[in-house]
Coordinates of C-alpha atoms and ligand atoms in Angstrom, one line a residue:
M1 CA -52.4 0.1 4.9
R2 CA -55.9 1.3 3.9
S3 CA -56.7 -2.0 2.1
A4 CA -55.7 -4.0 5.2
S5 CA -58.0 -2.0 7.5
A6 CA -60.8 -2.2 4.9
S7 CA -60.5 -6.0 4.8
I8 CA -60.5 -6.1 8.6
H9 CA -63.7 -4.2 8.7
A10 CA -65.4 -6.3 6.0
G11 CA -64.3 -9.5 7.8
L12 CA -65.7 -8.1 11.1
A13 CA -69.1 -7.2 9.5
A14 CA -69.3 -10.7 7.8
V15 CA -68.6 -12.7 11.0
L16 CA -70.9 -10.6 13.2
A17 CA -73.7 -10.8 10.6
G18 CA -73.1 -14.6 10.3
T19 CA -73.2 -15.3 14.1
L20 CA -76.3 -13.1 14.6
L21 CA -78.1 -14.9 11.8
L22 CA -77.2 -18.3 13.2
A23 CA -78.3 -17.2 16.7
I24 CA -81.7 -16.0 15.3
V25 CA -82.2 -19.2 13.3
I26 CA -81.4 -21.4 16.4
A27 CA -83.7 -19.3 18.6
A28 CA -86.6 -19.4 16.1
V29 CA -86.3 -23.0 15.0
W30 CA -85.4 -24.7 18.3
G31 CA -86.4 -22.0 20.8
A32 CA -83.0 -22.3 22.4
T33 CA -82.5 -18.7 23.2
F34 CA -79.7 -19.5 25.8
W35 CA -77.5 -21.5 23.3
A36 CA -78.2 -18.8 20.6
F37 CA -76.9 -16.2 23.0
V38 CA -73.8 -18.3 23.9
L39 CA -73.0 -19.0 20.2
A40 CA -73.3 -15.3 19.2
A41 CA -71.1 -14.2 22.2
G42 CA -68.4 -16.8 21.4
G43 CA -68.3 -15.9 17.7
E44 CA -67.9 -12.2 18.6
L45 CA -65.1 -13.0 21.1
V46 CA -63.2 -14.9 18.4
V47 CA -63.6 -12.0 16.0
L48 CA -62.4 -9.5 18.6
L49 CA -59.2 -11.6 19.3
W50 CA -58.5 -12.0 15.6
L51 CA -58.9 -8.2 15.2
A52 CA -56.6 -7.4 18.1
R53 CA -53.8 -9.6 16.6
T54 CA -54.2 -8.1 13.1
W55 CA -54.0 -4.6 14.5
A56 CA -50.9 -5.3 16.6
A57 CA -49.1 -6.8 13.6
A58 CA -50.0 -3.8 11.4
R59 CA -48.7 -1.4 14.2
D60 CA -45.4 -3.3 14.4
R61 CA -45.0 -3.1 10.6
R62 CA -45.6 0.7 10.7
A63 CA -43.2 1.1 13.6
V64 CA -40.2 -0.4 11.8
A65 CA -40.9 1.2 8.4
P66 CA -38.0 3.4 7.4
G67 CA -38.8 7.1 8.0
A68 CA -42.0 6.3 9.9
P69 CA -42.6 8.6 12.9
L70 CA -41.8 6.7 16.1
S71 CA -44.9 6.4 18.2
P72 CA -44.2 5.9 21.9
R73 CA -45.8 2.5 21.8
A74 CA -43.8 1.3 18.8
A75 CA -40.4 2.5 20.3
P76 CA -39.6 -0.6 22.4
T77 CA -40.1 -2.9 19.4
R78 CA -37.9 -0.9 17.2
R79 CA -35.3 -0.5 19.9
R80 CA -35.2 -4.3 20.4
R81 CA -34.7 -4.8 16.7
L82 CA -31.9 -2.3 16.5
I83 CA -30.2 -3.8 19.5
T84 CA -30.3 -7.2 17.9
Q85 CA -28.9 -5.8 14.7
L86 CA -26.1 -4.0 16.6
R87 CA -25.2 -7.1 18.4
D88 CA -25.0 -9.0 15.2
V89 CA -22.7 -6.4 13.6
R90 CA -20.5 -6.4 16.8
D91 CA -20.3 -10.2 16.9
A92 CA -19.4 -10.3 13.2
V93 CA -16.6 -7.7 13.6
G94 CA -15.5 -9.4 16.8
A95 CA -15.1 -12.7 14.9
L96 CA -12.8 -11.1 12.2
P97 CA -9.3 -12.5 12.1
D98 CA -8.0 -8.9 11.6
A99 CA -7.5 -6.6 14.6
V100 CA -10.2 -3.8 14.7
V101 CA -9.8 -1.0 17.2
L102 CA -12.2 1.9 17.5
L103 CA -10.4 5.1 18.9
D104 CA -11.9 8.3 20.2
H105 CA -10.7 11.8 19.2
Q106 CA -7.8 11.5 21.7
G107 CA -6.7 8.1 20.6
H108 CA -8.1 6.2 23.5
V109 CA -9.5 2.7 22.8
C110 CA -13.4 2.7 22.8
W111 CA -13.8 -0.8 21.5
R112 CA -11.6 -3.6 20.1
N113 CA -12.3 -7.1 18.9
A114 CA -10.7 -10.4 20.1
A115 CA -8.0 -10.4 17.4
A116 CA -6.7 -7.1 18.8
I117 CA -5.9 -8.9 22.0
H118 CA -3.5 -11.5 20.5
L119 CA -2.2 -9.3 17.6
L120 CA -1.7 -6.0 19.4
G121 CA -1.4 -7.2 22.9
L122 CA -4.3 -5.1 24.2
Q123 CA -5.2 -6.5 27.6
Q124 CA -8.8 -7.2 28.7
Q125 CA -8.6 -4.8 31.7
P126 CA -9.3 -1.1 31.0
D127 CA -6.3 1.2 30.4
E128 CA -6.9 4.9 30.2
R129 CA -3.8 5.8 28.2
P130 CA -4.0 6.6 24.4
L131 CA -3.2 3.6 22.2
A132 CA 0.0 5.1 21.0
L133 CA 1.2 5.2 24.6
R134 CA 0.0 1.7 25.4
L135 CA 2.0 0.4 22.5
A136 CA 5.0 2.6 23.1
G137 CA 8.3 0.8 22.4
S138 CA 6.9 -1.2 19.5
E139 CA 7.1 -0.2 15.9
L140 CA 3.3 0.0 15.7
G141 CA 3.4 2.4 18.6
T142 CA 5.9 4.6 16.8
W143 CA 3.8 4.5 13.6
L144 CA 0.7 5.5 15.6
G145 CA 2.7 8.5 16.8
T146 CA 3.5 9.6 13.2
D147 CA 1.4 10.5 10.2
T148 CA -0.9 7.5 10.0
R149 CA -2.5 8.5 6.7
Q150 CA 0.2 6.4 5.2
A151 CA -0.5 2.7 5.9
A152 CA 2.2 0.6 7.5
A153 CA 3.1 -2.2 5.2
D154 CA 5.1 -4.6 7.3
L155 CA 5.6 -4.3 11.1
P156 CA 6.3 -6.8 13.9
A157 CA 3.2 -7.5 16.0
P158 CA 3.5 -5.9 19.4
A159 CA 2.2 -9.0 21.1
D160 CA 4.5 -11.4 19.2
P161 CA 7.4 -10.1 17.1
A162 CA 7.4 -13.3 15.1
L163 CA 4.1 -12.2 13.5
R164 CA 4.1 -9.5 10.9
L165 CA 1.3 -7.0 10.5
S166 CA 0.1 -4.4 8.0
A167 CA -1.8 -1.6 9.6
T168 CA -4.3 1.1 8.3
M169 CA -5.9 4.0 10.1
M170 CA -9.3 5.3 8.8
A171 CA -11.2 8.4 9.8
F172 CA -14.5 7.3 11.3
G173 CA -17.6 9.3 12.5
A174 CA -16.9 12.7 14.2
H175 CA -13.1 12.8 14.8
R176 CA -12.9 9.1 15.6
Q177 CA -10.6 6.6 14.0
L178 CA -10.6 3.0 13.1
L179 CA -7.4 1.0 13.3
L180 CA -7.2 -2.1 11.2
A181 CA -4.3 -4.5 11.6
R182 CA -3.9 -7.7 9.5
D183 CA -1.6 -10.6 10.1
I184 CA 0.6 -10.9 6.9
S185 CA 3.1 -13.4 8.4
P186 CA 2.6 -16.1 5.7
L187 CA 3.0 -13.5 2.9
S188 CA 6.0 -12.0 4.6
R189 CA 7.6 -15.4 4.9
L190 CA 7.1 -16.1 1.2
E191 CA 8.6 -12.7 0.3
Q192 CA 11.6 -13.5 2.5
V193 CA 12.1 -16.9 0.7
R194 CA 12.0 -15.1 -2.6
R195 CA 14.5 -12.5 -1.5
D196 CA 16.9 -15.1 0.0
F197 CA 16.7 -17.2 -3.2
I198 CA 17.6 -14.3 -5.4
A199 CA 20.4 -13.1 -3.1
N200 CA 21.8 -16.7 -2.8
V201 CA 21.7 -17.4 -6.6
S202 CA 23.3 -14.0 -7.4
H203 CA 26.0 -14.7 -4.8
E204 CA 26.7 -18.2 -6.1
L205 CA 27.0 -16.9 -9.7
R206 CA 29.4 -14.1 -8.8
T207 CA 32.5 -16.2 -8.3
P208 CA 32.3 -18.4 -11.5
L209 CA 31.5 -15.3 -13.6
T210 CA 34.5 -13.5 -12.2
V211 CA 36.7 -16.4 -13.1
I212 CA 35.3 -16.7 -16.7
H213 CA 35.6 -13.0 -17.2
G214 CA 39.2 -13.0 -16.0
Y215 CA 40.2 -15.7 -18.4
L216 CA 38.4 -14.0 -21.3
E217 CA 40.4 -10.8 -20.5
L218 CA 43.6 -12.8 -20.6
L219 CA 43.0 -14.1 -24.1
D220 CA 44.5 -11.8 -26.7
P221 CA 42.4 -11.6 -30.0
A222 CA 45.7 -10.9 -31.9
D223 CA 46.8 -14.5 -31.1
V224 CA 43.7 -16.0 -32.7
P225 CA 42.4 -13.4 -35.3
E226 CA 39.8 -15.7 -36.7
L227 CA 38.1 -15.9 -33.2
A228 CA 38.4 -12.1 -32.5
P229 CA 34.7 -11.3 -33.1
V230 CA 33.7 -14.3 -31.0
L231 CA 36.0 -13.2 -28.2
K232 CA 34.6 -9.7 -28.4
E233 CA 31.0 -11.0 -28.1
M234 CA 31.9 -13.3 -25.2
R235 CA 33.6 -10.5 -23.2
M236 CA 30.6 -8.3 -23.8
Q237 CA 28.1 -11.0 -22.6
S238 CA 30.2 -11.9 -19.6
Q239 CA 30.4 -8.3 -18.6
R240 CA 26.6 -8.0 -19.0
M241 CA 26.1 -11.1 -16.7
R242 CA 28.4 -9.6 -14.1
Q243 CA 26.5 -6.3 -14.2
L244 CA 23.2 -8.2 -13.8
V245 CA 24.5 -10.1 -10.8
E246 CA 25.9 -7.0 -9.2
D247 CA 22.5 -5.2 -9.7
L248 CA 20.6 -8.1 -8.3
L249 CA 22.9 -8.1 -5.2
T250 CA 22.4 -4.4 -4.8
L251 CA 18.7 -4.8 -5.0
S252 CA 18.8 -7.6 -2.4
R253 CA 20.9 -5.5 -0.1
L254 CA 18.5 -2.5 -0.4
E255 CA 15.4 -4.7 0.2
T256 CA 16.7 -6.0 3.4
R257 CA 17.7 -2.6 4.8
E258 CA 15.3 -0.5 6.7
A259 CA 17.5 2.5 6.7
L260 CA 20.8 3.6 5.1
P261 CA 23.7 5.5 6.7
D262 CA 23.1 9.2 7.3
E263 CA 26.3 10.8 5.8
H264 CA 27.0 14.3 4.7
M265 CA 27.0 14.1 0.9
V266 CA 28.8 17.0 -0.7
M267 CA 26.9 17.8 -3.9
A268 CA 29.2 20.1 -5.9
P269 CA 32.0 17.5 -6.6
L270 CA 29.4 14.8 -7.1
L271 CA 27.7 16.8 -9.9
V272 CA 31.1 17.2 -11.6
A273 CA 31.9 13.5 -11.1
L274 CA 28.5 12.6 -12.7
Q275 CA 29.2 14.9 -15.6
H276 CA 32.6 13.2 -16.2
E277 CA 31.0 9.7 -16.0
A278 CA 28.4 10.8 -18.6
Q279 CA 31.1 12.2 -20.9
A280 CA 33.1 9.0 -20.6
L281 CA 30.0 6.9 -21.6
S282 CA 28.9 9.3 -24.3
Q283 CA 32.3 9.4 -26.0
G284 CA 31.6 12.9 -27.3
R285 CA 28.2 12.0 -28.9
H286 CA 26.2 14.4 -26.6
T287 CA 26.4 17.8 -25.0
I288 CA 26.4 17.3 -21.2
T289 CA 25.9 20.2 -18.9
V290 CA 25.3 20.8 -15.2
E291 CA 22.7 23.3 -13.9
A292 CA 23.1 23.8 -10.2
G293 CA 20.6 26.3 -8.8
T294 CA 21.7 25.7 -5.1
D295 CA 24.9 24.9 -3.3
A296 CA 23.1 22.8 -0.7
D297 CA 24.3 19.3 0.3
L298 CA 22.4 16.2 1.2
R299 CA 22.1 13.9 4.2
G300 CA 22.0 10.2 3.1
S301 CA 24.1 7.2 2.0
R302 CA 26.8 8.5 -0.3
R303 CA 27.3 5.2 -2.0
D304 CA 23.6 4.5 -2.7
L305 CA 22.7 8.1 -3.7
H306 CA 25.7 8.2 -6.1
S307 CA 24.6 4.9 -7.6
A308 CA 21.0 6.1 -8.1
F309 CA 22.0 9.4 -9.7
S310 CA 24.6 7.5 -11.8
N311 CA 21.9 5.2 -13.1
L312 CA 19.8 8.1 -14.3
V313 CA 22.7 9.8 -16.0
S314 CA 23.7 6.5 -17.7
N315 CA 20.1 6.0 -18.9
A316 CA 20.0 9.5 -20.4
V317 CA 23.2 8.8 -22.4
R318 CA 22.0 5.4 -23.5
Y319 CA 18.6 6.5 -24.6
T320 CA 19.6 9.7 -26.3
P321 CA 20.7 9.5 -29.9
S322 CA 24.0 11.2 -30.9
G323 CA 23.8 15.0 -31.0
G324 CA 21.4 15.2 -28.1
N325 CA 21.6 17.3 -25.0
I326 CA 21.7 16.1 -21.4
V327 CA 21.3 18.4 -18.4
I328 CA 22.2 17.3 -14.9
G329 CA 20.2 19.6 -12.5
W330 CA 20.4 20.3 -8.7
Q331 CA 17.7 22.7 -7.4
R332 CA 15.6 23.6 -4.3
T333 CA 11.8 23.9 -4.6
A334 CA 9.7 26.6 -3.0
N335 CA 8.9 24.4 0.0
G336 CA 12.5 23.6 0.6
D337 CA 12.7 20.1 -0.9
A338 CA 15.8 19.3 -3.0
V339 CA 15.5 17.9 -6.5
F340 CA 18.3 16.1 -8.4
S341 CA 17.2 15.8 -12.1
V342 CA 18.5 14.4 -15.4
R343 CA 16.9 15.9 -18.5
D344 CA 17.6 14.5 -21.9
S345 CA 16.4 15.3 -25.4
G346 CA 16.3 11.6 -26.3
L347 CA 13.7 9.0 -27.4
G348 CA 11.1 9.8 -24.7
I349 CA 8.7 7.2 -23.2
P350 CA 5.1 6.7 -24.2
A351 CA 2.7 7.6 -21.3
E352 CA 1.4 4.0 -20.9
H353 CA 4.9 2.8 -19.8
L354 CA 5.6 5.5 -17.2
G355 CA 3.8 3.8 -14.3
R356 CA 5.7 0.5 -14.7
L357 CA 9.3 1.7 -15.4
T358 CA 10.5 1.1 -11.9
E359 CA 9.5 -2.6 -11.9
R360 CA 12.3 -5.1 -12.2
F361 CA 13.2 -6.0 -15.8
Y362 CA 10.5 -3.7 -17.2
R363 CA 11.7 -2.2 -20.5
V364 CA 10.0 -0.1 -23.1
S365 CA 12.1 -1.8 -25.7
S366 CA 14.0 -4.9 -24.7
S367 CA 16.3 -4.9 -27.7
R368 CA 17.3 -1.3 -27.2
S369 CA 18.0 -1.9 -23.5
R370 CA 20.2 -4.9 -24.2
E371 CA 22.0 -3.3 -27.1
S372 CA 22.9 -0.4 -24.8
G373 CA 24.1 -2.7 -22.0
G374 CA 21.1 -2.3 -19.7
T375 CA 20.1 -4.9 -17.1
G376 CA 16.5 -3.7 -16.7
L377 CA 17.2 -3.1 -12.9
G378 CA 18.5 0.4 -12.9
L379 CA 15.3 2.3 -12.2
S380 CA 14.2 -0.3 -9.7
I381 CA 17.5 0.4 -7.7
V382 CA 16.8 4.2 -8.0
K383 CA 13.3 3.7 -6.5
H384 CA 14.6 1.6 -3.6
V385 CA 17.4 4.1 -2.8
L386 CA 14.9 7.0 -2.8
N387 CA 12.4 5.1 -0.7
L388 CA 15.1 4.5 1.9
H389 CA 15.7 8.3 1.9
Q390 CA 12.0 9.0 2.1
G391 CA 12.2 10.5 -1.4
R392 CA 10.4 9.8 -4.6
L393 CA 11.1 9.5 -8.3
V394 CA 9.1 11.7 -10.7
I395 CA 9.2 10.9 -14.4
A396 CA 8.1 13.3 -17.1
S397 CA 8.5 12.2 -20.7
E398 CA 7.3 12.9 -24.2
P399 CA 8.0 10.4 -27.0
G400 CA 10.4 12.0 -29.5
Q401 CA 11.0 15.0 -27.2
G402 CA 12.9 13.6 -24.3
S403 CA 12.6 12.7 -20.6
T404 CA 13.2 14.2 -17.2
F405 CA 13.9 12.0 -14.2
S406 CA 13.7 13.9 -10.9
C407 CA 14.7 12.6 -7.5
V408 CA 12.7 14.6 -4.9
L409 CA 14.2 14.6 -1.4
D410 CA 12.5 16.1 1.6
A411 CA 13.7 19.4 3.0
S412 CA 14.8 17.6 6.2
R413 CA 17.5 15.9 4.1
V414 CA 19.0 19.1 2.9
L415 CA 22.2 20.3 4.6
P416 CA 24.1 23.6 4.3
P417 CA 27.1 23.3 2.0
A418 CA 30.2 21.8 3.7
S419 CA 32.9 24.3 4.6
D420 CA 35.7 21.9 3.8
D421 CA 36.2 18.5 2.4
S422 CA 36.3 16.6 5.7
T423 CA 32.7 15.4 5.3
G424 CA 33.4 13.5 2.1
T425 CA 33.7 14.2 -1.6
G426 CA 30.4 12.7 -2.7
T427 CA 32.1 9.7 -4.3
P428 CA 30.8 6.3 -3.3
A429 CA 32.0 4.9 0.0
D430 CA 33.2 1.3 -0.2
Ligands
LIG1 P1 17.7 -0.6 -18.4 O1 18.9 -1.3 -17.8 O2 17.0 -1.5 -19.4 O3 18.0 0.7 -18.9 P2 16.2 0.7 -16.3 O4 15.5 0.1 -15.2 O5 17.3 1.7 -16.1 O6 16.7 -0.5 -17.2 O7 15.2 1.4 -17.3 C1 14.0 0.8 -17.6 C2 13.5 1.2 -19.0 O8 13.1 2.6 -18.9 C3 14.5 1.1 -20.0 O9 14.6 -0.2 -20.6 C4 14.1 2.1 -21.0 O10 13.1 1.5 -21.9 C5 13.4 3.2 -20.2 N1 14.2 4.4 -19.9 C6 14.9 4.6 -18.8 N2 15.5 5.8 -18.9 C7 15.2 6.3 -20.1 C8 15.4 7.6 -20.7 N3 16.2 8.5 -20.2 N4 14.9 7.8 -21.9 C9 14.1 6.8 -22.5 N5 13.8 5.7 -21.9 C10 14.3 5.4 -20.7

């Protein structure tokens, strides 16, 4: 800034000196004092105008410099610039294809973009009600009334149920919130096509496989002793294929469900049934015990919870070498949640695989899974069943030491023990 003003002063001095010198020369040589005066005055006027412009530009630059004190004269320029920037940001957000809604601390709409009108059905005219009330009756409205820290993955758009939305709520400024909703209809359609394809293929395969398996069962290896090993292998593979198709159909069914029946699931007989299943599978190779720290029951789908717990028990038997221990546990935690767990002293799982175990067909060792009759879908089914019960699967494992698979179910799903057997035995409902 100092160098700018120094050059202004030097320029001023040079031009003034130049015009004065020219005026003296004209007056002395031609005696034209009047024209010398006009020339000197004109030159100085030009210099003064140039100086005024330079000074104004320097002042504007100072006014918009970050952290510069705002002088009263600079304020209007800075305000104009900020207003322009604000308008640009608002126009950019307004043009986004995603719905953006700014909410105050009470959930009232302070601002929304154009996409919010056609995706969320927010009308142009002002509405004093909080957004959750304005959207009451829609799934998005219900979600807004719950804990919105968890994003909503796939909901029908309130303005047009044919459109699917994902929604996220973010804290913003002092106690304000920003709702973002994205149209995921194309993705959702693709996902539906994939689901339908798997369900249809599995369904189509089911009948021919049942027929083949039936005929294989009819064949007696004693009639053709030379084909006995082949027959045994064919029966085993056809059984595997049937199990694969059944698991795929189970997954398809779970994926299309938004909720499962809320039944009273009596846990005590279920734990005994699971122990018997494990013993039948183990054929005396393992020590299998039940540790029940509570007599509480559960609220949920008997058939699906039994299938999930069974999967964990069967895995423990299949991945624990002979002589190992398996403990089926049923406990309450300090905060009231219920935990069904299966602990084994088996092979264990290296840490890098833990995060991916519930993916379809993910196996730590494909050969071991196939040898033991696994389809690679068991833990995926467990995860889906738990999700539909608002529960979660926790896996702790140490290679060579064993694994513990725990199904954590919210306290709201825990029921007092049934007084009689009228509520069901805990065995799967058909
Ligand atoms: P699979 O039918 O192959 O057992 P799952 O989905 O049930 O499929 O399990 C996925 C993989 O997780 C298995 O292939 C196996 O590698 C690993 N796994 C599951 N349970 C256990 C366990 N109790 N001990 C060691 N590994 C396990």
